[in-house]
mmCIF file of C-alpha atoms and ligand atoms in Angstrom:
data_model
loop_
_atom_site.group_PDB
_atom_site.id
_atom_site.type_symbol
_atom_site.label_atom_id
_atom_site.label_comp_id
_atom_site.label_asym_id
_atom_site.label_seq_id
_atom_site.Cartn_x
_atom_site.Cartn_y
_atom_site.Cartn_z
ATOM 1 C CA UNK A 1 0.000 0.000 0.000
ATOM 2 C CA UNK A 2 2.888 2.604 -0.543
ATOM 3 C CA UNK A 3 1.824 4.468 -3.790
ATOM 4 C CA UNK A 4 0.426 7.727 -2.139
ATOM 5 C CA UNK A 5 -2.759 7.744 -3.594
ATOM 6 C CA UNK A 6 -3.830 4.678 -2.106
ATOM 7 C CA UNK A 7 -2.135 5.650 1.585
ATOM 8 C CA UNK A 8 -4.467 8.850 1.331
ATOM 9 C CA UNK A 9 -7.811 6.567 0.150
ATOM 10 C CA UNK A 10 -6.860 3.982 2.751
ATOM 11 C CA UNK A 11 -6.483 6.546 5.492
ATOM 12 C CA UNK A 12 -9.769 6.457 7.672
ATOM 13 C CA UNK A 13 -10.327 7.994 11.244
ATOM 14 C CA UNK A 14 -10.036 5.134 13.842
ATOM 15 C CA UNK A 15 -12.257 5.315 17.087
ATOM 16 C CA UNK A 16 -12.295 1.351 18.133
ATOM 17 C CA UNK A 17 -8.735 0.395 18.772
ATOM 18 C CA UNK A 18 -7.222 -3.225 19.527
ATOM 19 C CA UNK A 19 -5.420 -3.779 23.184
ATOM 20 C CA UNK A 20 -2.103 -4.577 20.740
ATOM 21 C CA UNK A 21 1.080 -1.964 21.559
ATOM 22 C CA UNK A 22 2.482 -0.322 19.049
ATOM 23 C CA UNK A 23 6.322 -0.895 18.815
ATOM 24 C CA UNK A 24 8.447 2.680 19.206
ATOM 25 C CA UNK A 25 10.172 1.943 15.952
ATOM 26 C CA UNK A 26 7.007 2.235 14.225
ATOM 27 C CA UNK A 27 5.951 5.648 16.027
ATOM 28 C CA UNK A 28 9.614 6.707 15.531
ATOM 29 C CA UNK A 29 8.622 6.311 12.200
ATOM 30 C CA UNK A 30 5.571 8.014 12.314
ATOM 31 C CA UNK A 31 7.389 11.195 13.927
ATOM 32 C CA UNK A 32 10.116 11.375 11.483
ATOM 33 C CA UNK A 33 7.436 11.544 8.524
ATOM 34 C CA UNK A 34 5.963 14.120 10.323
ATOM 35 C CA UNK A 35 8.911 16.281 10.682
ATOM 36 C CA UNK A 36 9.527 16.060 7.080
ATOM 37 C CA UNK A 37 6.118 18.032 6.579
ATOM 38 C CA UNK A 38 6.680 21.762 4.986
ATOM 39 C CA UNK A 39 6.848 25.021 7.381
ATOM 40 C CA UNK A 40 7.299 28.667 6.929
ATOM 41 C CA UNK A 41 10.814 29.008 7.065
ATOM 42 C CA UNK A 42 11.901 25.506 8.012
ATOM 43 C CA UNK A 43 11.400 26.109 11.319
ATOM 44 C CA UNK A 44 9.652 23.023 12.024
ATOM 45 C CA UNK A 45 8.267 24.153 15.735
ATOM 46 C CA UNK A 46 6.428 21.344 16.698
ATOM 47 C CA UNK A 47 6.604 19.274 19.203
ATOM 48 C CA UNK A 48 5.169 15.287 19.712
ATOM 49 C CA UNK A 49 4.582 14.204 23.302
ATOM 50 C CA UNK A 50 3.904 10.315 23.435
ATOM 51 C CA UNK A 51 1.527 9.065 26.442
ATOM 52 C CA UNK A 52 1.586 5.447 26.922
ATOM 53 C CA UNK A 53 1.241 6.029 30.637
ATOM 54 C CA UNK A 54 -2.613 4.732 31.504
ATOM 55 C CA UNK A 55 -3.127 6.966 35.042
ATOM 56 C CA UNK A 56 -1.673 10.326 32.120
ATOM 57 C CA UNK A 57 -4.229 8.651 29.466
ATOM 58 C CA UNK A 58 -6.929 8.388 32.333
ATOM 59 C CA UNK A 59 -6.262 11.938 33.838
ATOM 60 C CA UNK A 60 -6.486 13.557 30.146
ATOM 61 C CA UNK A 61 -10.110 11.688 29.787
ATOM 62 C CA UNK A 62 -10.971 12.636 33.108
ATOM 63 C CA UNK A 63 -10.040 16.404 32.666
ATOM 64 C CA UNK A 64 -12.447 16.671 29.369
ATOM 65 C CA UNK A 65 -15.137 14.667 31.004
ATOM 66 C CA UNK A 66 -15.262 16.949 34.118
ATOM 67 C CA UNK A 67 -14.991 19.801 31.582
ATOM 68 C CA UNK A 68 -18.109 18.498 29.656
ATOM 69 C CA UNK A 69 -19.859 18.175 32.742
ATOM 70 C CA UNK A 70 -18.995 21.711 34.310
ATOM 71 C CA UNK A 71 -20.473 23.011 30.895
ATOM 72 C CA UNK A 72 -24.170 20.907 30.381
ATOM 73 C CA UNK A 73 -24.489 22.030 34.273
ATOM 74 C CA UNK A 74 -24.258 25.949 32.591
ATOM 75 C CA UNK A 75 -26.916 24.673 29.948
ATOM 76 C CA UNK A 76 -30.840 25.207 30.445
ATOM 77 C CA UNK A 77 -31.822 23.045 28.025
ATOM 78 C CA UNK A 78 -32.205 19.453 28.754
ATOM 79 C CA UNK A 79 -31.828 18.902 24.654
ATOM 80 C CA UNK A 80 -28.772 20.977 24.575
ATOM 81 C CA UNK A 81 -27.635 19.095 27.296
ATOM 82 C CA UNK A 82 -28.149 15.606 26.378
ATOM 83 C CA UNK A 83 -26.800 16.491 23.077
ATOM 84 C CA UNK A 84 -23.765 17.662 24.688
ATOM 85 C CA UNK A 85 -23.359 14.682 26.837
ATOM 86 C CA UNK A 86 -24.138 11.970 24.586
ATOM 87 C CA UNK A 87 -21.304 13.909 21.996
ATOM 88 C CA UNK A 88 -18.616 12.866 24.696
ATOM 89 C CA UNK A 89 -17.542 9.911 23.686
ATOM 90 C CA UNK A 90 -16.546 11.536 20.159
ATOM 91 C CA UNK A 91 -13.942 13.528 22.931
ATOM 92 C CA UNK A 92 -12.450 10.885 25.263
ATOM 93 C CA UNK A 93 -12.537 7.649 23.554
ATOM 94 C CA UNK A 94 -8.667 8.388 23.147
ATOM 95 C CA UNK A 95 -7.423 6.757 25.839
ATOM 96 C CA UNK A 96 -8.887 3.480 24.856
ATOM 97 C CA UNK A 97 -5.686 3.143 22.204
ATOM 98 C CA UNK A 98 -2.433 1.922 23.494
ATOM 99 C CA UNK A 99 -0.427 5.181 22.482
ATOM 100 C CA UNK A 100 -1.807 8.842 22.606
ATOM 101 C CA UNK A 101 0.140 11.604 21.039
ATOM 102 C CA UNK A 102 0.079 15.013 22.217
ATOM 103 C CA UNK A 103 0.598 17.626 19.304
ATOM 104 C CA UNK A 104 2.290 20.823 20.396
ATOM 105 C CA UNK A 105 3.091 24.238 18.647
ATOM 106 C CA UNK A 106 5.941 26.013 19.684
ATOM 107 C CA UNK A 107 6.120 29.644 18.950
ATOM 108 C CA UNK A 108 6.616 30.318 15.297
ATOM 109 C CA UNK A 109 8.878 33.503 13.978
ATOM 110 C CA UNK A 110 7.439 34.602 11.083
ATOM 111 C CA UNK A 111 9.624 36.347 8.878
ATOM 112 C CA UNK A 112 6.924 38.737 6.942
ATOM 113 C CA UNK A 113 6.302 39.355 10.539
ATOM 114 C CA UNK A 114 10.576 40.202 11.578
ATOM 115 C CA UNK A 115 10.304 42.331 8.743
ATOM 116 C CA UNK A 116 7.357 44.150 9.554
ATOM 117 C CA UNK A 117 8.580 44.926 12.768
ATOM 118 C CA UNK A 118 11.703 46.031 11.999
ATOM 119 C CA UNK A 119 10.380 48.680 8.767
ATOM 120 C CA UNK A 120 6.379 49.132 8.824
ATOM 121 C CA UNK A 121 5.627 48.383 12.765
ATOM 122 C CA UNK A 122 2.295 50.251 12.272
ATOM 123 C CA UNK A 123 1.304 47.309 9.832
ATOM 124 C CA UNK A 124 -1.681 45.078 11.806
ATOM 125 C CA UNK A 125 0.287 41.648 10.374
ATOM 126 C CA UNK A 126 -1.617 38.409 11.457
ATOM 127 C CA UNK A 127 -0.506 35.447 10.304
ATOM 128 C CA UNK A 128 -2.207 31.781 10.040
ATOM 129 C CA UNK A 129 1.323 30.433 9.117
ATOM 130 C CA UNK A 130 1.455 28.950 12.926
ATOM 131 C CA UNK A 131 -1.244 26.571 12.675
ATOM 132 C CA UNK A 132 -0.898 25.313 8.772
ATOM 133 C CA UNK A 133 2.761 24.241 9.812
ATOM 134 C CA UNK A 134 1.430 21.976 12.217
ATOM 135 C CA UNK A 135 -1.196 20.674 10.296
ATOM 136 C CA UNK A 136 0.865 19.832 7.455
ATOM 137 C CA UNK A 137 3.112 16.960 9.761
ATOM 138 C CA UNK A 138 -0.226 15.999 11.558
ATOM 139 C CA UNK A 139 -1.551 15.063 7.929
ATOM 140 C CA UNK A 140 1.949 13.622 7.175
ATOM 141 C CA UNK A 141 1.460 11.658 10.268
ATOM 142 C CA UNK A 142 -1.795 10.265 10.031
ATOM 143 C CA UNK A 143 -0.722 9.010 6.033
ATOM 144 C CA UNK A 144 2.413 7.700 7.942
ATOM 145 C CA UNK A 145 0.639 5.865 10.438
ATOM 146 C CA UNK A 146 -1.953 4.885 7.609
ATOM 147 C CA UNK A 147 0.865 3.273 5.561
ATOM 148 C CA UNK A 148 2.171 1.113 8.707
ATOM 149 C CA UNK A 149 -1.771 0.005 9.010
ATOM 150 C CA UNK A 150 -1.685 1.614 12.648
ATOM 151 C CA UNK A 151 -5.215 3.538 13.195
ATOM 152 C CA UNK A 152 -5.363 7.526 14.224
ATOM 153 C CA UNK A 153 -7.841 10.246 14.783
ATOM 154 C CA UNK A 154 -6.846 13.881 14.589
ATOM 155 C CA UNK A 155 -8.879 14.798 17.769
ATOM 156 C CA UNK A 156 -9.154 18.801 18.494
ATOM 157 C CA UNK A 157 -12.319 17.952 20.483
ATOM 158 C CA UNK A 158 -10.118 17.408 23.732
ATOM 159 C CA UNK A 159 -9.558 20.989 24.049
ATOM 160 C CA UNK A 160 -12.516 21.831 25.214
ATOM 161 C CA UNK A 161 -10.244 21.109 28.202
ATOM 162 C CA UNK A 162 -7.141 22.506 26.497
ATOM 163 C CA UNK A 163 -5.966 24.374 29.985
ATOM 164 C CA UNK A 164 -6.000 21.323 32.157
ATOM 165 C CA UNK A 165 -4.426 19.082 29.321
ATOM 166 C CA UNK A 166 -1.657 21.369 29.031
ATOM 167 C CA UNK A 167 -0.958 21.070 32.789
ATOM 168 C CA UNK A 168 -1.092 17.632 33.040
ATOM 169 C CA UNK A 169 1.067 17.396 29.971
ATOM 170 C CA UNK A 170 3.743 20.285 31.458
ATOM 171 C CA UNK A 171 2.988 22.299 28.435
ATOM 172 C CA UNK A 172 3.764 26.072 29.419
ATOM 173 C CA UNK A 173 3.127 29.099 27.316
ATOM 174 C CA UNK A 174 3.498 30.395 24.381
ATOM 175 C CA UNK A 175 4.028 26.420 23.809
ATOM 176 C CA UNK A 176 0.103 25.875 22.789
ATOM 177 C CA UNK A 177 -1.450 21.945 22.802
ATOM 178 C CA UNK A 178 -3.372 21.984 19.169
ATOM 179 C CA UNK A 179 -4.604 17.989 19.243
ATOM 180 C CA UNK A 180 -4.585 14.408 20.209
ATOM 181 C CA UNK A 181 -4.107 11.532 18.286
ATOM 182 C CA UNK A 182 -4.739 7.828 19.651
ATOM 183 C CA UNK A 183 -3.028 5.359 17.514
ATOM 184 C CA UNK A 184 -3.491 1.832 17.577
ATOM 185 C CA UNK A 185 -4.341 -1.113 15.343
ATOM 186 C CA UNK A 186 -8.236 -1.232 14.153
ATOM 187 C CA UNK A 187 -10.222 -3.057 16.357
ATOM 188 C CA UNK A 188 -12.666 -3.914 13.038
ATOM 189 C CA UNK A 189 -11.732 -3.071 9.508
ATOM 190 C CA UNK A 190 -12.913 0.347 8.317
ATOM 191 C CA UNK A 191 -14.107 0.851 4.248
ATOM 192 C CA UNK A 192 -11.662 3.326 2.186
ATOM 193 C CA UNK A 193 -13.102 6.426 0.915
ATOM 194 C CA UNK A 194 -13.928 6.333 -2.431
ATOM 195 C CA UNK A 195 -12.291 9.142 -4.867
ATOM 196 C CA UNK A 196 -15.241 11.873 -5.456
ATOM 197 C CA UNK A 197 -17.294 11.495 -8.574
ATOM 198 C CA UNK A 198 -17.379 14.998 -9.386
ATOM 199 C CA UNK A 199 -15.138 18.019 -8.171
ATOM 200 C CA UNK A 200 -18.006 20.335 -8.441
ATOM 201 C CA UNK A 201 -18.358 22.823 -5.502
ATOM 202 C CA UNK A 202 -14.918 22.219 -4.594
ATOM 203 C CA UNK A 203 -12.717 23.082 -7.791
ATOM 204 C CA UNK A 204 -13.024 26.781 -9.809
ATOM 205 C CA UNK A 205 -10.947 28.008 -12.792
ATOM 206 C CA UNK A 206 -10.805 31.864 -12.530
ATOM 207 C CA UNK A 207 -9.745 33.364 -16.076
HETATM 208 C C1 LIG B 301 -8.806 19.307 13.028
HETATM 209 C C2 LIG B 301 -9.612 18.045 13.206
HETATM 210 C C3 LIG B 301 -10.183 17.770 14.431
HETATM 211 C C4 LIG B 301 -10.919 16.589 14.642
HETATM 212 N N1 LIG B 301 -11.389 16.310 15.902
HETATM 213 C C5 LIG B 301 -12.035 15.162 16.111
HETATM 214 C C6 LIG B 301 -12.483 14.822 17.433
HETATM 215 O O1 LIG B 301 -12.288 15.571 18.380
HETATM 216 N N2 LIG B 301 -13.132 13.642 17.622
HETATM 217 C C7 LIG B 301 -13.347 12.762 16.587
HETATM 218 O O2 LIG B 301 -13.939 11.697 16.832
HETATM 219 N N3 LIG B 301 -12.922 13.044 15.323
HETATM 220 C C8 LIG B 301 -12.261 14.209 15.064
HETATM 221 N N4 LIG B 301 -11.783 14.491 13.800
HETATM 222 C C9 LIG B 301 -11.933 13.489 12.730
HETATM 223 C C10 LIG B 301 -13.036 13.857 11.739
HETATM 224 O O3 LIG B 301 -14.296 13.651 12.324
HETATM 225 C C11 LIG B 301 -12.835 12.978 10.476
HETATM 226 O O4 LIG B 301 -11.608 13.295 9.892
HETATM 227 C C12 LIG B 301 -13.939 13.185 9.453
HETATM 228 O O5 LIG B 301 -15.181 12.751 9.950
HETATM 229 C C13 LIG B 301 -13.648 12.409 8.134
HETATM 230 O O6 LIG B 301 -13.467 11.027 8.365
HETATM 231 P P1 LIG B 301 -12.091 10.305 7.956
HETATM 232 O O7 LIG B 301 -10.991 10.900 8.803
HETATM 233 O O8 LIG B 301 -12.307 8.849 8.243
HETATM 234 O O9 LIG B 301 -11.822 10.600 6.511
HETATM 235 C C14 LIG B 301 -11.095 15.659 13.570
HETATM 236 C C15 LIG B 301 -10.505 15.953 12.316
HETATM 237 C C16 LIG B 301 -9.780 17.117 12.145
HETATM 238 C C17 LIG B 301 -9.117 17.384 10.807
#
């Protein structure tokens, strides 16, 4: 399964996970594709934080659970509350995979931004440059992971409880926790995607 076409068709998010370890070559492996994603400047500031720990994996569920819970008590309405609620599982089931990996950004020095700073400091420069770094190894890892036939989800749901993750995980400012990813081997096996029929919507020629 190595042509990349049929890594990316192949690669499905995994949320049912076999009690089977992964061996640390194979998440070595992972990592290094990761760090071969693109960023702004090569700076490659990310940062992968590997849980295998169950009491870590249990206090990270625990923190988002109590998190959900401290919010439906907020809610009025029973619906939005159940909905809420019964949405959960779709934010802790990560700690029922074998590995969990923490995905950190570390501050990122853009240089647009060095140079606006230096010559037009009255220039309002934002840039999304921080995040798309990091989301180019977290796709690189997921295909990675995909190609070793090890299961992932890219979770973001987690950080609903982002501040309490990042203590438990000793992440400190401006160091900033963007995901989760469980990995493990499929507990049952999950259909491809099929490639779209039609790239309508999606695809525009401007002439
Ligand atoms: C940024 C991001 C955050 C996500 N967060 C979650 C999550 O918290 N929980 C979850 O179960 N799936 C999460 N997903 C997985 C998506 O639900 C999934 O990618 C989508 O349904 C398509 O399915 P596929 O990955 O099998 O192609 C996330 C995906 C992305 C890209």
């Amino acid at each position: 399964m190595n042509n990349v076409f049929n890594v990316i068709r192949h690669r499905r998010s995994i949320r049912k996970f076999k009690h089977k370890d992964i061996p640390q070559k194979y998440i070595n492996k992972i990592i290094s594709a990761a760090h071969l994603a693109p960023s702004a400047g090569n700076q490659k500031n990310w940062e992968f934080i590997i849980i295998r720990n169950n009491k870590i994996k249990e206090d990270l569920k625990k923190a988002v659970i109590d998190r959900i819970d401290s919010i439906s008590l907020k809610m009025n309405s029973r619906h939005a509350k159940n909905e809420i609620i019964s949405y959960a599982r779709y934010l802790t089931f990560f700690n029922e995979a074998p590995v969990v990996i923490a995905v950190v950004a570390k501050p990122y020095d853009s240089l647009t931004g060095r140079l606006l700073k230096r010559y037009e400091p009255n220039v309002n420069h934002v840039s999304s440059a921080g995040i798309q770094y990091v989301a180019a190894a977290i796709q690189n890892f997921l295909l990675a992971a995909s190609a070793l036939r090890i299961g992932s989800c890219w979770m973001s749901g987690p950080l609903v409880a982002k501040e309490k993750l990042e203590e438990i995980l000793s992440i400190k400012a401006p160091d900033d926790l963007l995901a989760l990813i469980p990995l493990g081997y499929a507990d049952k096996k999950i259909k491809p995607h099929t490639w779209p029929k039609s790239l309508d919507g999606i695809l525009r020629e401007i002439t």
